[in-house]
Amino acid sequence: MRVLVVEDEKKLNLGLKRALRKKGYNVDSAFDGEEGELFAEDNVYDLIILDILLPKKDGLTVCKNLRENKIKTPILLLTAKDTLEDKIIGLDSGADDYLIKPFMLDELTARIRALLRRPQSSLPSLLKAKGITLNTIRREVTVNGKHRDLTLKEFNLLEFLMRNVNSVVTREQILDHVWDLAFNSFTNVVDVHIKNVRKKIGREHAGLIKTVRGIGYTLKNNE
Ligand code: CA
């Protein structure tokens, strides 16, 4: 597993590098946004840990640029700012998850494991609902035969909804399953990802994902 750490605080960057290497990851370091984007564009990483406040180019811009350039590597944002707004901006920019500084190493490695987790091979690998097809092995989504670019978390979310087609899943179930961790208070992470998935699958199919007020979501395939 190859990880890129983009963090301008030298001590933190090198500390992360050392700690993750001990856990068996191959780690590269970049110390500003431009360098980070350049490295990430090689598309050789399994995960990018990306600080938001960076010299030369900020992390959110780097994240957006990478997604626009079809780099689908899971991105874990690091943020010192603990406001809801920043979290939403971060996830809107195409990041998969975020961690608020300061954090414990155990917390970081738990997030990394969650982001790198692959679906179990015993489950069916081709899921269909109306015009939407998910290939969970190639991690591809098509809508009416046309390819759609989803981030890893968006993909996992849509996969979870499709595996539970016509049943209601709660935000907590989604968080638990797709993020692997129980977020305490801000289930808005789910709502933001749902919004992104709806946008990406297009207007005609967005309505298949229904909001169940106060509970969660359901993907309907039987209307
Ligand atoms: Ca920084």
PDB file of C-alpha atoms and ligand atoms in Angstrom:
ATOM      1  CA  MET A   1       0.000   0.000   0.000  1.00  0.00           C
ATOM      2  CA  ARG A   2       1.398   3.343  -1.061  1.00  0.00           C
ATOM      3  CA  VAL A   3       0.462   6.463   0.844  1.00  0.00           C
ATOM      4  CA  LEU A   4       1.198  10.113   0.040  1.00  0.00           C
ATOM      5  CA  VAL A   5       1.375  12.564   2.935  1.00  0.00           C
ATOM      6  CA  VAL A   6       0.924  16.222   1.946  1.00  0.00           C
ATOM      7  CA  GLU A   7       1.621  18.323   5.030  1.00  0.00           C
ATOM      8  CA  ASP A   8       3.774  21.430   5.404  1.00  0.00           C
ATOM      9  CA  GLU A   9       4.505  20.979   9.105  1.00  0.00           C
ATOM     10  CA  LYS A  10       7.747  19.102   8.760  1.00  0.00           C
ATOM     11  CA  LYS A  11       7.625  17.458  12.145  1.00  0.00           C
ATOM     12  CA  LEU A  12       4.105  16.137  11.622  1.00  0.00           C
ATOM     13  CA  ASN A  13       4.809  15.044   8.055  1.00  0.00           C
ATOM     14  CA  LEU A  14       7.923  13.091   8.958  1.00  0.00           C
ATOM     15  CA  GLY A  15       6.296  11.760  12.122  1.00  0.00           C
ATOM     16  CA  LEU A  16       3.395  10.388  10.072  1.00  0.00           C
ATOM     17  CA  LYS A  17       5.799   8.939   7.551  1.00  0.00           C
ATOM     18  CA  ARG A  18       7.765   7.121  10.236  1.00  0.00           C
ATOM     19  CA  ALA A  19       4.652   5.857  12.016  1.00  0.00           C
ATOM     20  CA  LEU A  20       2.941   4.625   8.842  1.00  0.00           C
ATOM     21  CA  ARG A  21       6.102   2.934   7.615  1.00  0.00           C
ATOM     22  CA  LYS A  22       6.219   1.021  10.880  1.00  0.00           C
ATOM     23  CA  LYS A  23       2.705  -0.188  10.074  1.00  0.00           C
ATOM     24  CA  GLY A  24       3.887  -1.502   6.730  1.00  0.00           C
ATOM     25  CA  TYR A  25       2.838   1.291   4.358  1.00  0.00           C
ATOM     26  CA  ASN A  26       5.120   2.791   1.730  1.00  0.00           C
ATOM     27  CA  VAL A  27       5.042   6.511   2.339  1.00  0.00           C
ATOM     28  CA  ASP A  28       6.061   9.547   0.282  1.00  0.00           C
ATOM     29  CA  SER A  29       6.070  13.086   1.601  1.00  0.00           C
ATOM     30  CA  ALA A  30       5.178  16.369  -0.056  1.00  0.00           C
ATOM     31  CA  PHE A  31       5.462  19.684   1.792  1.00  0.00           C
ATOM     32  CA  ASP A  32       3.253  22.067  -0.167  1.00  0.00           C
ATOM     33  CA  GLY A  33       0.123  21.900  -2.319  1.00  0.00           C
ATOM     34  CA  GLU A  34       1.845  22.143  -5.697  1.00  0.00           C
ATOM     35  CA  GLU A  35       4.275  19.371  -4.901  1.00  0.00           C
ATOM     36  CA  GLY A  36       1.463  17.276  -3.472  1.00  0.00           C
ATOM     37  CA  GLU A  37      -0.684  17.649  -6.579  1.00  0.00           C
ATOM     38  CA  LEU A  38       2.252  16.830  -8.821  1.00  0.00           C
ATOM     39  CA  PHE A  39       3.018  13.634  -6.897  1.00  0.00           C
ATOM     40  CA  ALA A  40      -0.646  12.612  -6.723  1.00  0.00           C
ATOM     41  CA  GLU A  41      -1.121  13.060 -10.471  1.00  0.00           C
ATOM     42  CA  ASP A  42       1.189  10.091 -11.050  1.00  0.00           C
ATOM     43  CA  ASN A  43      -1.774   8.063  -9.785  1.00  0.00           C
ATOM     44  CA  VAL A  44       0.382   5.482  -8.035  1.00  0.00           C
ATOM     45  CA  TYR A  45      -1.002   5.958  -4.524  1.00  0.00           C
ATOM     46  CA  ASP A  46      -3.626   3.940  -2.688  1.00  0.00           C
ATOM     47  CA  LEU A  47      -4.343   6.815  -0.322  1.00  0.00           C
ATOM     48  CA  ILE A  48      -3.555  10.520   0.001  1.00  0.00           C
ATOM     49  CA  ILE A  49      -3.426  12.259   3.372  1.00  0.00           C
ATOM     50  CA  LEU A  50      -3.898  15.918   2.535  1.00  0.00           C
ATOM     51  CA  ASP A  51      -3.634  18.910   4.848  1.00  0.00           C
ATOM     52  CA  ILE A  52      -6.008  21.798   4.025  1.00  0.00           C
ATOM     53  CA  LEU A  53      -3.795  24.727   5.033  1.00  0.00           C
ATOM     54  CA  LEU A  54      -0.774  24.414   2.769  1.00  0.00           C
ATOM     55  CA  PRO A  55       1.627  26.851   1.118  1.00  0.00           C
ATOM     56  CA  LYS A  56       1.422  27.470  -2.658  1.00  0.00           C
ATOM     57  CA  LYS A  57      -1.914  25.694  -3.133  1.00  0.00           C
ATOM     58  CA  ASP A  58      -4.455  24.796  -0.450  1.00  0.00           C
ATOM     59  CA  GLY A  59      -5.611  21.242   0.107  1.00  0.00           C
ATOM     60  CA  LEU A  60      -9.192  21.793  -1.067  1.00  0.00           C
ATOM     61  CA  THR A  61      -7.975  23.139  -4.409  1.00  0.00           C
ATOM     62  CA  VAL A  62      -5.562  20.240  -4.774  1.00  0.00           C
ATOM     63  CA  CYS A  63      -8.404  17.853  -4.022  1.00  0.00           C
ATOM     64  CA  LYS A  64     -10.725  19.445  -6.577  1.00  0.00           C
ATOM     65  CA  ASN A  65      -8.015  19.494  -9.256  1.00  0.00           C
ATOM     66  CA  LEU A  66      -7.222  15.825  -8.703  1.00  0.00           C
ATOM     67  CA  ARG A  67     -10.877  14.832  -9.006  1.00  0.00           C
ATOM     68  CA  GLU A  68     -11.221  16.917 -12.161  1.00  0.00           C
ATOM     69  CA  ASN A  69      -8.197  15.076 -13.544  1.00  0.00           C
ATOM     70  CA  LYS A  70      -9.944  11.755 -12.804  1.00  0.00           C
ATOM     71  CA  ILE A  71      -7.605  10.787  -9.988  1.00  0.00           C
ATOM     72  CA  LYS A  72      -9.843   8.644  -7.789  1.00  0.00           C
ATOM     73  CA  THR A  73      -7.376   7.865  -5.019  1.00  0.00           C
ATOM     74  CA  PRO A  74      -9.112   8.044  -1.631  1.00  0.00           C
ATOM     75  CA  ILE A  75      -8.289  11.366   0.027  1.00  0.00           C
ATOM     76  CA  LEU A  76      -8.244  11.923   3.775  1.00  0.00           C
ATOM     77  CA  LEU A  77      -8.217  15.637   4.597  1.00  0.00           C
ATOM     78  CA  LEU A  78      -6.479  16.968   7.660  1.00  0.00           C
ATOM     79  CA  THR A  79      -7.988  20.103   9.079  1.00  0.00           C
ATOM     80  CA  ALA A  80      -7.184  22.282  12.039  1.00  0.00           C
ATOM     81  CA  LYS A  81     -10.456  24.102  11.667  1.00  0.00           C
ATOM     82  CA  ASP A  82     -13.303  22.467  13.484  1.00  0.00           C
ATOM     83  CA  THR A  83     -16.327  23.999  11.839  1.00  0.00           C
ATOM     84  CA  LEU A  84     -19.179  22.275  10.110  1.00  0.00           C
ATOM     85  CA  GLU A  85     -18.781  24.465   7.064  1.00  0.00           C
ATOM     86  CA  ASP A  86     -15.210  23.401   6.424  1.00  0.00           C
ATOM     87  CA  LYS A  87     -16.238  19.780   6.679  1.00  0.00           C
ATOM     88  CA  ILE A  88     -18.896  20.230   4.043  1.00  0.00           C
ATOM     89  CA  ILE A  89     -16.534  22.155   1.780  1.00  0.00           C
ATOM     90  CA  GLY A  90     -13.977  19.415   2.213  1.00  0.00           C
ATOM     91  CA  LEU A  91     -16.330  16.658   1.201  1.00  0.00           C
ATOM     92  CA  ASP A  92     -17.781  18.718  -1.652  1.00  0.00           C
ATOM     93  CA  SER A  93     -14.288  19.029  -3.063  1.00  0.00           C
ATOM     94  CA  GLY A  94     -14.240  15.267  -3.573  1.00  0.00           C
ATOM     95  CA  ALA A  95     -12.437  14.153  -0.418  1.00  0.00           C
ATOM     96  CA  ASP A  96     -13.545  10.878   1.151  1.00  0.00           C
ATOM     97  CA  ASP A  97     -13.030  11.631   4.800  1.00  0.00           C
ATOM     98  CA  TYR A  98     -11.404  14.110   7.129  1.00  0.00           C
ATOM     99  CA  LEU A  99      -9.634  14.183  10.434  1.00  0.00           C
ATOM    100  CA  ILE A 100      -9.401  17.154  12.784  1.00  0.00           C
ATOM    101  CA  LYS A 101      -6.007  18.072  14.156  1.00  0.00           C
ATOM    102  CA  PRO A 102      -4.676  17.179  16.611  1.00  0.00           C
ATOM    103  CA  PHE A 103      -5.488  13.497  16.264  1.00  0.00           C
ATOM    104  CA  MET A 104      -4.226  10.254  17.721  1.00  0.00           C
ATOM    105  CA  LEU A 105      -2.268   7.904  15.521  1.00  0.00           C
ATOM    106  CA  ASP A 106      -4.738   5.117  16.280  1.00  0.00           C
ATOM    107  CA  GLU A 107      -7.552   7.260  14.956  1.00  0.00           C
ATOM    108  CA  LEU A 108      -5.639   7.967  11.765  1.00  0.00           C
ATOM    109  CA  THR A 109      -4.806   4.334  11.128  1.00  0.00           C
ATOM    110  CA  ALA A 110      -8.433   3.338  11.749  1.00  0.00           C
ATOM    111  CA  ARG A 111      -9.526   5.852   9.103  1.00  0.00           C
ATOM    112  CA  ILE A 112      -6.862   4.605   6.713  1.00  0.00           C
ATOM    113  CA  ARG A 113      -7.998   1.013   7.137  1.00  0.00           C
ATOM    114  CA  ALA A 114     -11.591   2.070   6.522  1.00  0.00           C
ATOM    115  CA  LEU A 115     -10.663   3.935   3.357  1.00  0.00           C
ATOM    116  CA  LEU A 116      -8.616   1.068   1.989  1.00  0.00           C
ATOM    117  CA  ARG A 117     -11.180  -1.599   2.800  1.00  0.00           C
ATOM    118  CA  ARG A 118     -12.405  -3.566  -0.167  1.00  0.00           C
ATOM    119  CA  PRO A 119     -15.791  -5.258  -0.458  1.00  0.00           C
ATOM    120  CA  GLN A 120     -16.029  -8.945   0.369  1.00  0.00           C
ATOM    121  CA  SER A 121     -15.580 -11.161  -2.642  1.00  0.00           C
ATOM    122  CA  SER A 122     -18.441 -13.495  -1.682  1.00  0.00           C
ATOM    123  CA  LEU A 123     -21.020 -10.826  -2.441  1.00  0.00           C
ATOM    124  CA  PRO A 124     -22.383 -10.417  -5.967  1.00  0.00           C
ATOM    125  CA  SER A 125     -20.097  -8.130  -7.918  1.00  0.00           C
ATOM    126  CA  LEU A 126     -22.612  -6.741 -10.386  1.00  0.00           C
ATOM    127  CA  LEU A 127     -25.494  -4.704  -8.981  1.00  0.00           C
ATOM    128  CA  LYS A 128     -28.310  -3.250 -11.050  1.00  0.00           C
ATOM    129  CA  ALA A 129     -31.186  -0.885 -10.359  1.00  0.00           C
ATOM    130  CA  LYS A 130     -33.098   0.629 -13.250  1.00  0.00           C
ATOM    131  CA  GLY A 131     -30.393   2.074 -15.520  1.00  0.00           C
ATOM    132  CA  ILE A 132     -27.672   2.050 -12.869  1.00  0.00           C
ATOM    133  CA  THR A 133     -25.047  -0.684 -12.944  1.00  0.00           C
ATOM    134  CA  LEU A 134     -22.303  -1.104 -10.361  1.00  0.00           C
ATOM    135  CA  ASN A 135     -19.319  -3.302 -10.955  1.00  0.00           C
ATOM    136  CA  THR A 136     -17.838  -3.723  -7.485  1.00  0.00           C
ATOM    137  CA  ILE A 137     -14.702  -5.461  -8.689  1.00  0.00           C
ATOM    138  CA  ARG A 138     -13.725  -2.878 -11.253  1.00  0.00           C
ATOM    139  CA  ARG A 139     -15.353  -0.219  -9.079  1.00  0.00           C
ATOM    140  CA  GLU A 140     -17.200   1.195 -12.052  1.00  0.00           C
ATOM    141  CA  VAL A 141     -20.578   2.866 -12.248  1.00  0.00           C
ATOM    142  CA  THR A 142     -22.573   3.261 -15.415  1.00  0.00           C
ATOM    143  CA  VAL A 143     -25.906   4.982 -15.872  1.00  0.00           C
ATOM    144  CA  ASN A 144     -27.721   3.959 -19.059  1.00  0.00           C
ATOM    145  CA  GLY A 145     -24.402   2.551 -20.238  1.00  0.00           C
ATOM    146  CA  LYS A 146     -22.504   5.774 -19.638  1.00  0.00           C
ATOM    147  CA  HIS A 147     -19.571   5.808 -17.269  1.00  0.00           C
ATOM    148  CA  ARG A 148     -19.825   7.981 -14.121  1.00  0.00           C
ATOM    149  CA  ASP A 149     -16.935   9.065 -11.928  1.00  0.00           C
ATOM    150  CA  LEU A 150     -17.601   8.457  -8.259  1.00  0.00           C
ATOM    151  CA  THR A 151     -15.097   8.789  -5.441  1.00  0.00           C
ATOM    152  CA  LEU A 152     -14.425   5.717  -3.331  1.00  0.00           C
ATOM    153  CA  LYS A 153     -16.813   6.825  -0.563  1.00  0.00           C
ATOM    154  CA  GLU A 154     -19.532   7.787  -3.022  1.00  0.00           C
ATOM    155  CA  PHE A 155     -19.151   4.410  -4.654  1.00  0.00           C
ATOM    156  CA  ASN A 156     -19.316   2.574  -1.328  1.00  0.00           C
ATOM    157  CA  LEU A 157     -22.389   4.561  -0.368  1.00  0.00           C
ATOM    158  CA  LEU A 158     -24.206   3.767  -3.606  1.00  0.00           C
ATOM    159  CA  GLU A 159     -23.141   0.140  -3.287  1.00  0.00           C
ATOM    160  CA  PHE A 160     -24.567  -0.017   0.246  1.00  0.00           C
ATOM    161  CA  LEU A 161     -27.888   1.458  -0.933  1.00  0.00           C
ATOM    162  CA  MET A 162     -28.044  -0.955  -3.863  1.00  0.00           C
ATOM    163  CA  ARG A 163     -27.240  -3.979  -1.705  1.00  0.00           C
ATOM    164  CA  ASN A 164     -30.183  -2.938   0.478  1.00  0.00           C
ATOM    165  CA  VAL A 165     -32.435  -2.037  -2.416  1.00  0.00           C
ATOM    166  CA  ASN A 166     -36.032  -1.133  -1.422  1.00  0.00           C
ATOM    167  CA  SER A 167     -35.161  -1.189   2.300  1.00  0.00           C
ATOM    168  CA  VAL A 168     -34.635   1.905   4.391  1.00  0.00           C
ATOM    169  CA  VAL A 169     -31.126   2.336   5.776  1.00  0.00           C
ATOM    170  CA  THR A 170     -30.486   4.789   8.598  1.00  0.00           C
ATOM    171  CA  ARG A 171     -27.742   7.401   8.543  1.00  0.00           C
ATOM    172  CA  GLU A 172     -26.123   5.532  11.417  1.00  0.00           C
ATOM    173  CA  GLN A 173     -26.093   2.292   9.427  1.00  0.00           C
ATOM    174  CA  ILE A 174     -24.568   4.123   6.486  1.00  0.00           C
ATOM    175  CA  LEU A 175     -21.915   5.736   8.669  1.00  0.00           C
ATOM    176  CA  ASP A 176     -21.150   2.464  10.355  1.00  0.00           C
ATOM    177  CA  HIS A 177     -20.925   0.563   7.108  1.00  0.00           C
ATOM    178  CA  VAL A 178     -19.381   3.031   4.695  1.00  0.00           C
ATOM    179  CA  TRP A 179     -17.162   4.958   7.095  1.00  0.00           C
ATOM    180  CA  ASP A 180     -16.480   2.130   9.530  1.00  0.00           C
ATOM    181  CA  LEU A 181     -16.601   4.522  12.435  1.00  0.00           C
ATOM    182  CA  ALA A 182     -19.412   5.998  14.452  1.00  0.00           C
ATOM    183  CA  PHE A 183     -19.304   9.750  13.979  1.00  0.00           C
ATOM    184  CA  ASN A 184     -20.942  11.218  17.049  1.00  0.00           C
ATOM    185  CA  SER A 185     -22.895  14.196  15.954  1.00  0.00           C
ATOM    186  CA  PHE A 186     -22.423  15.109  12.340  1.00  0.00           C
ATOM    187  CA  THR A 187     -24.297  12.682  10.169  1.00  0.00           C
ATOM    188  CA  ASN A 188     -24.321  15.482   7.581  1.00  0.00           C
ATOM    189  CA  VAL A 189     -21.331  13.694   6.075  1.00  0.00           C
ATOM    190  CA  VAL A 190     -23.876  11.155   4.771  1.00  0.00           C
ATOM    191  CA  ASP A 191     -26.187  13.860   3.412  1.00  0.00           C
ATOM    192  CA  VAL A 192     -23.351  15.565   1.573  1.00  0.00           C
ATOM    193  CA  HIS A 193     -22.293  12.313  -0.059  1.00  0.00           C
ATOM    194  CA  ILE A 194     -25.883  11.454  -0.981  1.00  0.00           C
ATOM    195  CA  LYS A 195     -26.164  14.854  -2.644  1.00  0.00           C
ATOM    196  CA  ASN A 196     -22.974  14.191  -4.613  1.00  0.00           C
ATOM    197  CA  VAL A 197     -24.098  10.717  -5.678  1.00  0.00           C
ATOM    198  CA  ARG A 198     -27.483  12.026  -6.835  1.00  0.00           C
ATOM    199  CA  LYS A 199     -25.751  14.729  -8.841  1.00  0.00           C
ATOM    200  CA  LYS A 200     -23.383  12.248 -10.457  1.00  0.00           C
ATOM    201  CA  ILE A 201     -25.956   9.645 -11.427  1.00  0.00           C
ATOM    202  CA  GLY A 202     -27.977  12.380 -13.102  1.00  0.00           C
ATOM    203  CA  ARG A 203     -31.415  13.911 -12.781  1.00  0.00           C
ATOM    204  CA  GLU A 204     -33.306  11.006 -14.311  1.00  0.00           C
ATOM    205  CA  HIS A 205     -31.962   8.525 -11.742  1.00  0.00           C
ATOM    206  CA  ALA A 206     -31.348  10.801  -8.746  1.00  0.00           C
ATOM    207  CA  GLY A 207     -34.966  10.292  -7.685  1.00  0.00           C
ATOM    208  CA  LEU A 208     -34.376   6.579  -7.114  1.00  0.00           C
ATOM    209  CA  ILE A 209     -32.555   7.547  -3.928  1.00  0.00           C
ATOM    210  CA  LYS A 210     -35.314   8.712  -1.609  1.00  0.00           C
ATOM    211  CA  THR A 211     -34.868  10.617   1.612  1.00  0.00           C
ATOM    212  CA  VAL A 212     -36.789   9.069   4.505  1.00  0.00           C
ATOM    213  CA  ARG A 213     -37.323  12.015   6.812  1.00  0.00           C
ATOM    214  CA  GLY A 214     -35.660  11.734  10.193  1.00  0.00           C
ATOM    215  CA  ILE A 215     -34.424   8.220   9.423  1.00  0.00           C
ATOM    216  CA  GLY A 216     -32.191   7.882   6.418  1.00  0.00           C
ATOM    217  CA  TYR A 217     -32.391   6.822   2.811  1.00  0.00           C
ATOM    218  CA  THR A 218     -33.706   4.136   0.526  1.00  0.00           C
ATOM    219  CA  LEU A 219     -32.991   3.201  -3.065  1.00  0.00           C
ATOM    220  CA  LYS A 220     -36.251   2.240  -4.784  1.00  0.00           C
ATOM    221  CA  ASN A 221     -36.256  -0.144  -7.682  1.00  0.00           C
ATOM    222  CA  ASN A 222     -39.865  -1.311  -7.653  1.00  0.00           C
ATOM    223  CA  GLU A 223     -41.977   1.619  -8.769  1.00  0.00           C
TER     224      GLU A 223
HETATM  225 CA    CA B   1      -0.659  23.070   7.308  1.00  0.00          CA
END
